[in-house]
PDB file of C-alpha atoms and ligand atoms in Angstrom:
ATOM      1  CA  MET A 465     -22.270  26.651   2.782  1.00  0.00           C
ATOM      2  CA  ARG A 466     -21.969  24.140   5.309  1.00  0.00           C
ATOM      3  CA  ASN A 467     -22.125  20.353   4.141  1.00  0.00           C
ATOM      4  CA  LEU A 468     -25.073  18.232   5.020  1.00  0.00           C
ATOM      5  CA  LEU A 469     -25.477  14.980   6.587  1.00  0.00           C
ATOM      6  CA  VAL A 470     -28.766  13.328   5.047  1.00  0.00           C
ATOM      7  CA  VAL A 471     -30.031   9.953   6.379  1.00  0.00           C
ATOM      8  CA  LEU A 472     -32.313   7.954   3.782  1.00  0.00           C
ATOM      9  CA  SER A 473     -34.075   5.154   5.923  1.00  0.00           C
ATOM     10  CA  GLY A 474     -37.103   3.093   5.096  1.00  0.00           C
ATOM     11  CA  PRO A 475     -38.204  -0.826   4.845  1.00  0.00           C
ATOM     12  CA  SER A 476     -36.046  -3.178   2.772  1.00  0.00           C
ATOM     13  CA  GLY A 477     -36.868  -2.848  -0.680  1.00  0.00           C
ATOM     14  CA  VAL A 478     -38.399   0.326  -0.847  1.00  0.00           C
ATOM     15  CA  GLY A 479     -35.712   1.757  -3.038  1.00  0.00           C
ATOM     16  CA  LYS A 480     -32.953   3.452  -0.748  1.00  0.00           C
ATOM     17  CA  GLY A 481     -30.180   2.063  -2.565  1.00  0.00           C
ATOM     18  CA  THR A 482     -31.503   2.789  -5.843  1.00  0.00           C
ATOM     19  CA  ILE A 483     -32.477   6.103  -4.828  1.00  0.00           C
ATOM     20  CA  ALA A 484     -29.144   6.845  -3.149  1.00  0.00           C
ATOM     21  CA  LYS A 485     -27.195   6.042  -6.626  1.00  0.00           C
ATOM     22  CA  LYS A 486     -29.460   8.149  -8.457  1.00  0.00           C
ATOM     23  CA  LEU A 487     -28.979  11.060  -6.106  1.00  0.00           C
ATOM     24  CA  VAL A 488     -25.098  10.969  -6.152  1.00  0.00           C
ATOM     25  CA  GLU A 489     -25.230  10.171 -10.300  1.00  0.00           C
ATOM     26  CA  LYS A 490     -27.451  13.627 -10.447  1.00  0.00           C
ATOM     27  CA  GLU A 491     -25.480  15.774  -8.137  1.00  0.00           C
ATOM     28  CA  SER A 492     -21.688  15.975  -8.102  1.00  0.00           C
ATOM     29  CA  ASP A 493     -22.004  17.676  -4.538  1.00  0.00           C
ATOM     30  CA  PHE A 494     -23.403  14.333  -2.798  1.00  0.00           C
ATOM     31  CA  ALA A 495     -21.175  11.560  -1.664  1.00  0.00           C
ATOM     32  CA  LEU A 496     -22.293   8.359  -0.524  1.00  0.00           C
ATOM     33  CA  SER A 497     -21.333   7.104   3.105  1.00  0.00           C
ATOM     34  CA  ILE A 498     -20.035   3.124   2.880  1.00  0.00           C
ATOM     35  CA  SER A 499     -21.416   1.211   5.776  1.00  0.00           C
ATOM     36  CA  CYS A 500     -19.667  -1.583   7.445  1.00  0.00           C
ATOM     37  CA  THR A 501     -21.426  -4.780   7.534  1.00  0.00           C
ATOM     38  CA  THR A 502     -20.816  -8.434   8.661  1.00  0.00           C
ATOM     39  CA  ARG A 503     -23.080  -9.967   5.913  1.00  0.00           C
ATOM     40  CA  LYS A 504     -21.669 -11.555   2.959  1.00  0.00           C
ATOM     41  CA  ALA A 505     -21.612  -9.800  -0.175  1.00  0.00           C
ATOM     42  CA  ARG A 506     -24.678 -10.261  -2.995  1.00  0.00           C
ATOM     43  CA  ARG A 507     -23.701 -10.994  -6.528  1.00  0.00           C
ATOM     44  CA  GLY A 508     -22.234  -7.814  -8.142  1.00  0.00           C
ATOM     45  CA  GLU A 509     -21.601  -6.134  -4.756  1.00  0.00           C
ATOM     46  CA  VAL A 510     -17.681  -5.102  -4.301  1.00  0.00           C
ATOM     47  CA  ASP A 511     -16.032  -4.597  -1.069  1.00  0.00           C
ATOM     48  CA  GLY A 512     -15.542  -0.787  -0.541  1.00  0.00           C
ATOM     49  CA  ARG A 513     -18.063  -0.065  -2.926  1.00  0.00           C
ATOM     50  CA  GLU A 514     -21.684  -1.130  -1.313  1.00  0.00           C
ATOM     51  CA  TYR A 515     -20.126  -1.817   1.661  1.00  0.00           C
ATOM     52  CA  PHE A 516     -16.884  -2.489   3.868  1.00  0.00           C
ATOM     53  CA  PHE A 517     -17.327  -6.036   4.355  1.00  0.00           C
ATOM     54  CA  LEU A 518     -15.792  -7.340   7.684  1.00  0.00           C
ATOM     55  CA  SER A 519     -15.612 -10.310   9.720  1.00  0.00           C
ATOM     56  CA  LYS A 520     -17.494 -10.486  12.943  1.00  0.00           C
ATOM     57  CA  GLU A 521     -14.199 -10.107  15.005  1.00  0.00           C
ATOM     58  CA  SER A 522     -13.043  -7.022  12.896  1.00  0.00           C
ATOM     59  CA  PHE A 523     -16.563  -5.497  13.406  1.00  0.00           C
ATOM     60  CA  LEU A 524     -16.400  -6.096  16.966  1.00  0.00           C
ATOM     61  CA  GLU A 525     -13.088  -4.626  17.241  1.00  0.00           C
ATOM     62  CA  LYS A 526     -13.939  -1.600  15.439  1.00  0.00           C
ATOM     63  CA  LYS A 527     -17.011  -1.001  17.756  1.00  0.00           C
ATOM     64  CA  GLU A 528     -14.754  -1.502  20.629  1.00  0.00           C
ATOM     65  CA  ASN A 529     -12.577   1.107  19.530  1.00  0.00           C
ATOM     66  CA  ASN A 530     -15.471   3.696  19.148  1.00  0.00           C
ATOM     67  CA  GLY A 531     -15.344   3.677  15.536  1.00  0.00           C
ATOM     68  CA  PHE A 532     -18.857   3.685  14.493  1.00  0.00           C
ATOM     69  CA  LEU A 533     -21.467   6.806  14.676  1.00  0.00           C
ATOM     70  CA  GLU A 534     -24.056   4.317  15.122  1.00  0.00           C
ATOM     71  CA  TYR A 535     -24.237   0.734  14.482  1.00  0.00           C
ATOM     72  CA  SER A 536     -26.982  -1.998  15.116  1.00  0.00           C
ATOM     73  CA  GLU A 537     -27.795  -5.575  14.305  1.00  0.00           C
ATOM     74  CA  HIS A 538     -30.229  -6.636  11.405  1.00  0.00           C
ATOM     75  CA  PHE A 539     -31.155 -10.003  10.307  1.00  0.00           C
ATOM     76  CA  GLU A 540     -28.413 -11.566  12.379  1.00  0.00           C
ATOM     77  CA  ASN A 541     -25.619  -9.445  10.823  1.00  0.00           C
ATOM     78  CA  TYR A 542     -23.984  -6.064  12.266  1.00  0.00           C
ATOM     79  CA  TYR A 543     -24.401  -2.822  10.109  1.00  0.00           C
ATOM     80  CA  GLY A 544     -22.480   0.329  11.077  1.00  0.00           C
ATOM     81  CA  THR A 545     -21.364   3.662   9.975  1.00  0.00           C
ATOM     82  CA  PRO A 546     -17.661   4.109  10.281  1.00  0.00           C
ATOM     83  CA  LYS A 547     -16.957   7.764  11.805  1.00  0.00           C
ATOM     84  CA  ASP A 548     -13.724   8.438  10.127  1.00  0.00           C
ATOM     85  CA  PHE A 549     -14.991   7.717   6.756  1.00  0.00           C
ATOM     86  CA  VAL A 550     -17.987   9.754   7.069  1.00  0.00           C
ATOM     87  CA  MET A 551     -16.069  12.757   8.662  1.00  0.00           C
ATOM     88  CA  GLN A 552     -13.592  12.884   5.826  1.00  0.00           C
ATOM     89  CA  LYS A 553     -16.302  12.698   3.449  1.00  0.00           C
ATOM     90  CA  LEU A 554     -18.044  15.739   4.946  1.00  0.00           C
ATOM     91  CA  GLY A 555     -15.286  17.833   4.507  1.00  0.00           C
ATOM     92  CA  GLU A 556     -15.980  17.435   0.882  1.00  0.00           C
ATOM     93  CA  LYS A 557     -19.494  17.160   0.048  1.00  0.00           C
ATOM     94  CA  ASP A 558     -22.758  16.651   1.675  1.00  0.00           C
ATOM     95  CA  VAL A 559     -23.137  12.928   2.940  1.00  0.00           C
ATOM     96  CA  ILE A 560     -25.847  10.526   2.339  1.00  0.00           C
ATOM     97  CA  LEU A 561     -26.273   7.526   4.816  1.00  0.00           C
ATOM     98  CA  GLU A 562     -28.628   5.034   3.793  1.00  0.00           C
ATOM     99  CA  ILE A 563     -29.319   3.204   7.226  1.00  0.00           C
ATOM    100  CA  ASP A 564     -32.264   1.878   9.324  1.00  0.00           C
ATOM    101  CA  VAL A 565     -34.238   3.924  11.414  1.00  0.00           C
ATOM    102  CA  ASN A 566     -32.826   3.047  14.853  1.00  0.00           C
ATOM    103  CA  GLY A 567     -29.493   4.032  13.226  1.00  0.00           C
ATOM    104  CA  GLY A 568     -30.797   7.412  11.791  1.00  0.00           C
ATOM    105  CA  LEU A 569     -32.340   8.647  15.097  1.00  0.00           C
ATOM    106  CA  ASN A 570     -29.019   7.420  16.757  1.00  0.00           C
ATOM    107  CA  VAL A 571     -26.937   9.683  14.058  1.00  0.00           C
ATOM    108  CA  LYS A 572     -29.438  12.798  14.983  1.00  0.00           C
ATOM    109  CA  LYS A 573     -28.737  12.088  18.613  1.00  0.00           C
ATOM    110  CA  ASN A 574     -25.015  12.854  17.722  1.00  0.00           C
ATOM    111  CA  PHE A 575     -25.523  15.321  14.877  1.00  0.00           C
ATOM    112  CA  PRO A 576     -28.894  17.235  15.563  1.00  0.00           C
ATOM    113  CA  GLU A 577     -28.248  19.096  12.249  1.00  0.00           C
ATOM    114  CA  ALA A 578     -28.551  16.145  10.269  1.00  0.00           C
ATOM    115  CA  VAL A 579     -31.431  15.917   8.035  1.00  0.00           C
ATOM    116  CA  LEU A 580     -33.831  12.235   8.265  1.00  0.00           C
ATOM    117  CA  ILE A 581     -35.916  11.531   5.420  1.00  0.00           C
ATOM    118  CA  MET A 582     -37.977   8.503   5.500  1.00  0.00           C
ATOM    119  CA  ILE A 583     -38.435   6.536   2.279  1.00  0.00           C
ATOM    120  CA  ALA A 584     -42.300   4.971   2.418  1.00  0.00           C
ATOM    121  CA  PRO A 585     -43.452   2.702  -0.274  1.00  0.00           C
ATOM    122  CA  PRO A 586     -46.608   3.162  -2.351  1.00  0.00           C
ATOM    123  CA  SER A 587     -47.987   0.012  -0.713  1.00  0.00           C
ATOM    124  CA  ARG A 588     -46.931  -3.207   1.143  1.00  0.00           C
ATOM    125  CA  GLU A 589     -47.570  -5.273  -1.987  1.00  0.00           C
ATOM    126  CA  GLU A 590     -45.246  -3.305  -3.789  1.00  0.00           C
ATOM    127  CA  VAL A 591     -42.419  -3.749  -1.660  1.00  0.00           C
ATOM    128  CA  LYS A 592     -42.732  -7.647  -1.841  1.00  0.00           C
ATOM    129  CA  ARG A 593     -43.087  -7.132  -5.614  1.00  0.00           C
ATOM    130  CA  ARG A 594     -39.790  -5.211  -5.734  1.00  0.00           C
ATOM    131  CA  LEU A 595     -37.975  -7.504  -3.453  1.00  0.00           C
ATOM    132  CA  ILE A 596     -39.141 -10.685  -5.699  1.00  0.00           C
ATOM    133  CA  LYS A 597     -37.880  -8.645  -8.440  1.00  0.00           C
ATOM    134  CA  ARG A 598     -34.781  -7.985  -7.025  1.00  0.00           C
ATOM    135  CA  ASN A 599     -34.279 -11.832  -6.759  1.00  0.00           C
ATOM    136  CA  THR A 600     -31.400 -11.253  -3.724  1.00  0.00           C
ATOM    137  CA  GLU A 601     -33.303 -12.982  -1.163  1.00  0.00           C
ATOM    138  CA  SER A 602     -35.237 -16.263  -0.596  1.00  0.00           C
ATOM    139  CA  LEU A 603     -38.852 -15.928   0.238  1.00  0.00           C
ATOM    140  CA  GLU A 604     -38.244 -16.591   3.831  1.00  0.00           C
ATOM    141  CA  LYS A 605     -35.615 -13.826   3.868  1.00  0.00           C
ATOM    142  CA  ILE A 606     -38.069 -11.598   2.133  1.00  0.00           C
ATOM    143  CA  GLU A 607     -40.957 -12.348   4.790  1.00  0.00           C
ATOM    144  CA  LEU A 608     -38.506 -11.302   7.230  1.00  0.00           C
ATOM    145  CA  ARG A 609     -37.987  -8.257   5.721  1.00  0.00           C
ATOM    146  CA  LEU A 610     -41.647  -7.207   5.249  1.00  0.00           C
ATOM    147  CA  LYS A 611     -42.307  -8.173   8.967  1.00  0.00           C
ATOM    148  CA  ARG A 612     -39.848  -5.239   9.942  1.00  0.00           C
ATOM    149  CA  MET A 613     -41.619  -2.681   7.698  1.00  0.00           C
ATOM    150  CA  ASP A 614     -44.422  -1.622  10.113  1.00  0.00           C
ATOM    151  CA  PHE A 615     -41.584  -1.132  12.626  1.00  0.00           C
ATOM    152  CA  GLU A 616     -39.442   0.979  10.214  1.00  0.00           C
ATOM    153  CA  LEU A 617     -42.524   2.968   9.256  1.00  0.00           C
ATOM    154  CA  GLU A 618     -43.885   3.935  12.778  1.00  0.00           C
ATOM    155  CA  LYS A 619     -40.920   5.940  13.561  1.00  0.00           C
ATOM    156  CA  GLN A 620     -42.009   8.506  10.348  1.00  0.00           C
ATOM    157  CA  SER A 621     -42.880  11.018  13.054  1.00  0.00           C
ATOM    158  CA  GLU A 622     -39.538  11.004  14.557  1.00  0.00           C
ATOM    159  CA  TYR A 623     -38.248  11.951  10.878  1.00  0.00           C
ATOM    160  CA  ASP A 624     -37.838  15.351   9.498  1.00  0.00           C
ATOM    161  CA  TYR A 625     -39.170  14.260   5.947  1.00  0.00           C
ATOM    162  CA  THR A 626     -41.342  11.233   4.374  1.00  0.00           C
ATOM    163  CA  VAL A 627     -41.315  10.696   0.758  1.00  0.00           C
ATOM    164  CA  VAL A 628     -43.208   8.121  -0.773  1.00  0.00           C
ATOM    165  CA  ASN A 629     -41.176   6.057  -3.610  1.00  0.00           C
ATOM    166  CA  ASP A 630     -43.621   5.658  -6.218  1.00  0.00           C
ATOM    167  CA  ASP A 631     -42.147   7.267  -9.480  1.00  0.00           C
ATOM    168  CA  LEU A 632     -38.496   6.978  -9.157  1.00  0.00           C
ATOM    169  CA  ASN A 633     -37.365  10.130 -11.061  1.00  0.00           C
ATOM    170  CA  LYS A 634     -39.768  12.276  -8.856  1.00  0.00           C
ATOM    171  CA  THR A 635     -38.686  10.772  -5.506  1.00  0.00           C
ATOM    172  CA  VAL A 636     -35.089  11.793  -6.453  1.00  0.00           C
ATOM    173  CA  ASP A 637     -35.947  15.265  -7.381  1.00  0.00           C
ATOM    174  CA  LYS A 638     -37.842  15.808  -4.277  1.00  0.00           C
ATOM    175  CA  ILE A 639     -35.006  14.691  -2.246  1.00  0.00           C
ATOM    176  CA  ILE A 640     -32.780  17.058  -3.892  1.00  0.00           C
ATOM    177  CA  GLU A 641     -35.126  19.945  -3.299  1.00  0.00           C
ATOM    178  CA  ILE A 642     -35.220  19.095   0.322  1.00  0.00           C
ATOM    179  CA  ILE A 643     -31.266  18.934   0.660  1.00  0.00           C
ATOM    180  CA  LYS A 644     -31.204  22.631  -1.187  1.00  0.00           C
ATOM    181  CA  LYS A 645     -34.051  23.822   1.028  1.00  0.00           C
ATOM    182  CA  GLU A 646     -32.016  22.459   4.224  1.00  0.00           C
ATOM    183  CA  LYS A 647     -28.775  23.923   3.057  1.00  0.00           C
ATOM    184  CA  ASN A 648     -30.142  27.530   2.634  1.00  0.00           C
ATOM    185  CA  ARG A 649     -31.625  27.592   5.901  1.00  0.00           C
TER     186      ARG A 649
HETATM  187  P1  LIG B1531     -33.877  -0.936  -0.615  1.00  0.00           P
HETATM  188  O1  LIG B1531     -32.385  -0.612  -0.681  1.00  0.00           O
HETATM  189  O2  LIG B1531     -34.574   0.012  -0.007  1.00  0.00           O
HETATM  190  O3  LIG B1531     -33.544  -2.173   0.126  1.00  0.00           O
HETATM  191  P2  LIG B1531     -33.615  -1.122  -3.693  1.00  0.00           P
HETATM  192  O4  LIG B1531     -33.162  -0.018  -4.225  1.00  0.00           O
HETATM  193  O5  LIG B1531     -32.855  -2.277  -3.642  1.00  0.00           O
HETATM  194  O6  LIG B1531     -34.228  -1.084  -2.248  1.00  0.00           O
HETATM  195  O7  LIG B1531     -34.781  -1.565  -4.536  1.00  0.00           O
HETATM  196  C1  LIG B1531     -35.441  -2.748  -4.370  1.00  0.00           C
HETATM  197  C2  LIG B1531     -36.059  -3.066  -5.973  1.00  0.00           C
HETATM  198  O8  LIG B1531     -37.015  -2.099  -6.181  1.00  0.00           O
HETATM  199  C3  LIG B1531     -34.989  -3.186  -6.931  1.00  0.00           C
HETATM  200  O9  LIG B1531     -35.043  -4.236  -7.875  1.00  0.00           O
HETATM  201  C4  LIG B1531     -35.112  -1.528  -7.689  1.00  0.00           C
HETATM  202  O10 LIG B1531     -35.076  -1.440  -8.975  1.00  0.00           O
HETATM  203  C5  LIG B1531     -36.741  -1.520  -7.281  1.00  0.00           C
HETATM  204  N1  LIG B1531     -37.340  -0.192  -7.321  1.00  0.00           N
HETATM  205  C6  LIG B1531     -36.451   1.108  -6.636  1.00  0.00           C
HETATM  206  N2  LIG B1531     -37.357   1.976  -6.697  1.00  0.00           N
HETATM  207  C7  LIG B1531     -38.467   1.863  -7.366  1.00  0.00           C
HETATM  208  C8  LIG B1531     -39.454   2.612  -8.096  1.00  0.00           C
HETATM  209  N3  LIG B1531     -39.749   3.889  -7.865  1.00  0.00           N
HETATM  210  N4  LIG B1531     -40.311   1.695  -9.039  1.00  0.00           N
HETATM  211  C9  LIG B1531     -40.310   0.660  -8.937  1.00  0.00           C
HETATM  212  N5  LIG B1531     -39.425  -0.126  -8.934  1.00  0.00           N
HETATM  213  C10 LIG B1531     -38.210   0.318  -7.819  1.00  0.00           C
HETATM  214  P1  LIG B1532     -29.372  -4.820   3.221  1.00  0.00           P
HETATM  215  O1  LIG B1532     -28.564  -6.338   3.914  1.00  0.00           O
HETATM  216  O2  LIG B1532     -30.406  -5.024   2.721  1.00  0.00           O
HETATM  217  O3  LIG B1532     -28.251  -4.081   2.415  1.00  0.00           O
HETATM  218  O4  LIG B1532     -29.245  -3.918   4.338  1.00  0.00           O
HETATM  219  C1  LIG B1532     -30.527  -4.381   5.712  1.00  0.00           C
HETATM  220  C2  LIG B1532     -30.531  -3.132   6.397  1.00  0.00           C
HETATM  221  O5  LIG B1532     -29.369  -2.640   7.220  1.00  0.00           O
HETATM  222  C3  LIG B1532     -31.290  -1.986   5.722  1.00  0.00           C
HETATM  223  O6  LIG B1532     -32.159  -1.434   6.394  1.00  0.00           O
HETATM  224  C4  LIG B1532     -30.535  -1.037   5.344  1.00  0.00           C
HETATM  225  O7  LIG B1532     -30.705   0.558   5.693  1.00  0.00           O
HETATM  226  C5  LIG B1532     -29.450  -1.095   7.023  1.00  0.00           C
HETATM  227  N1  LIG B1532     -28.293  -0.868   7.196  1.00  0.00           N
HETATM  228  C6  LIG B1532     -27.362  -0.542   6.081  1.00  0.00           C
HETATM  229  N2  LIG B1532     -25.959   0.066   6.616  1.00  0.00           N
HETATM  230  C7  LIG B1532     -26.704   0.240   7.902  1.00  0.00           C
HETATM  231  C8  LIG B1532     -25.748   1.070   8.947  1.00  0.00           C
HETATM  232  O8  LIG B1532     -24.696   1.539   8.788  1.00  0.00           O
HETATM  233  N3  LIG B1532     -26.224   0.996   9.912  1.00  0.00           N
HETATM  234  C9  LIG B1532     -27.298   0.863  10.377  1.00  0.00           C
HETATM  235  N4  LIG B1532     -27.897   1.019  11.406  1.00  0.00           N
HETATM  236  N5  LIG B1532     -28.313   0.162   9.260  1.00  0.00           N
HETATM  237  C10 LIG B1532     -27.839  -0.102   8.179  1.00  0.00           C
END
């Protein structure tokens, strides 16, 4: 059976990171892709685990060398999917990418067989509550992320699936079901 490239997108704070972590804990056939970013590591984040944290210069050099499957700029920082890392992992497992909608749609252009899954929130208020509870950004930055939410969700129709992240365990099970179904197509 071929290994799948699965993209999870959705507004900041919707729960993508939490879901992705649970997916790889539950299924040993899944691997997480690690993106490169120029943003600073948050408390508890480790280089090479959550992200490869690069300087702007190193990021731009990798971009010039065609080293990204896709990249984009958010909240004044660059984020990109490293091509070499994803290709190596795809040789072993299904690979899960946690990236924004534009990134997801760009991946689909290069990899039409990629499966795009939009994670939608139960409500806008709930995302704000989750971001405040996560306590990793200032209120000002949270407002910036909430402003982008409608833009992310507008692209839902171009995604293959939408899953509402209400109950976390149910969300994870639904995604596993989607991946298994797609693998058997
Ligand atoms: P994202 O990666 O999309 O920005 P996170 O995974 O960091 O979002 O989740 C944001 C916050 O919401 C975290 O504190 C996380 O524990 C919480 N969270 C995630 N999924 C759920 C859920 N289904 N119900 C309640 N809280 C959740
Ligand atoms: P955060 O700073 O909260 O970790 O991520 C901010 C945004 O960047 C999120 O919407 C996340 O999905 C997106 N992102 C993370 N990695 C990548 C990537 O490799 N490419 C793109 N296009 N977006 C990414």
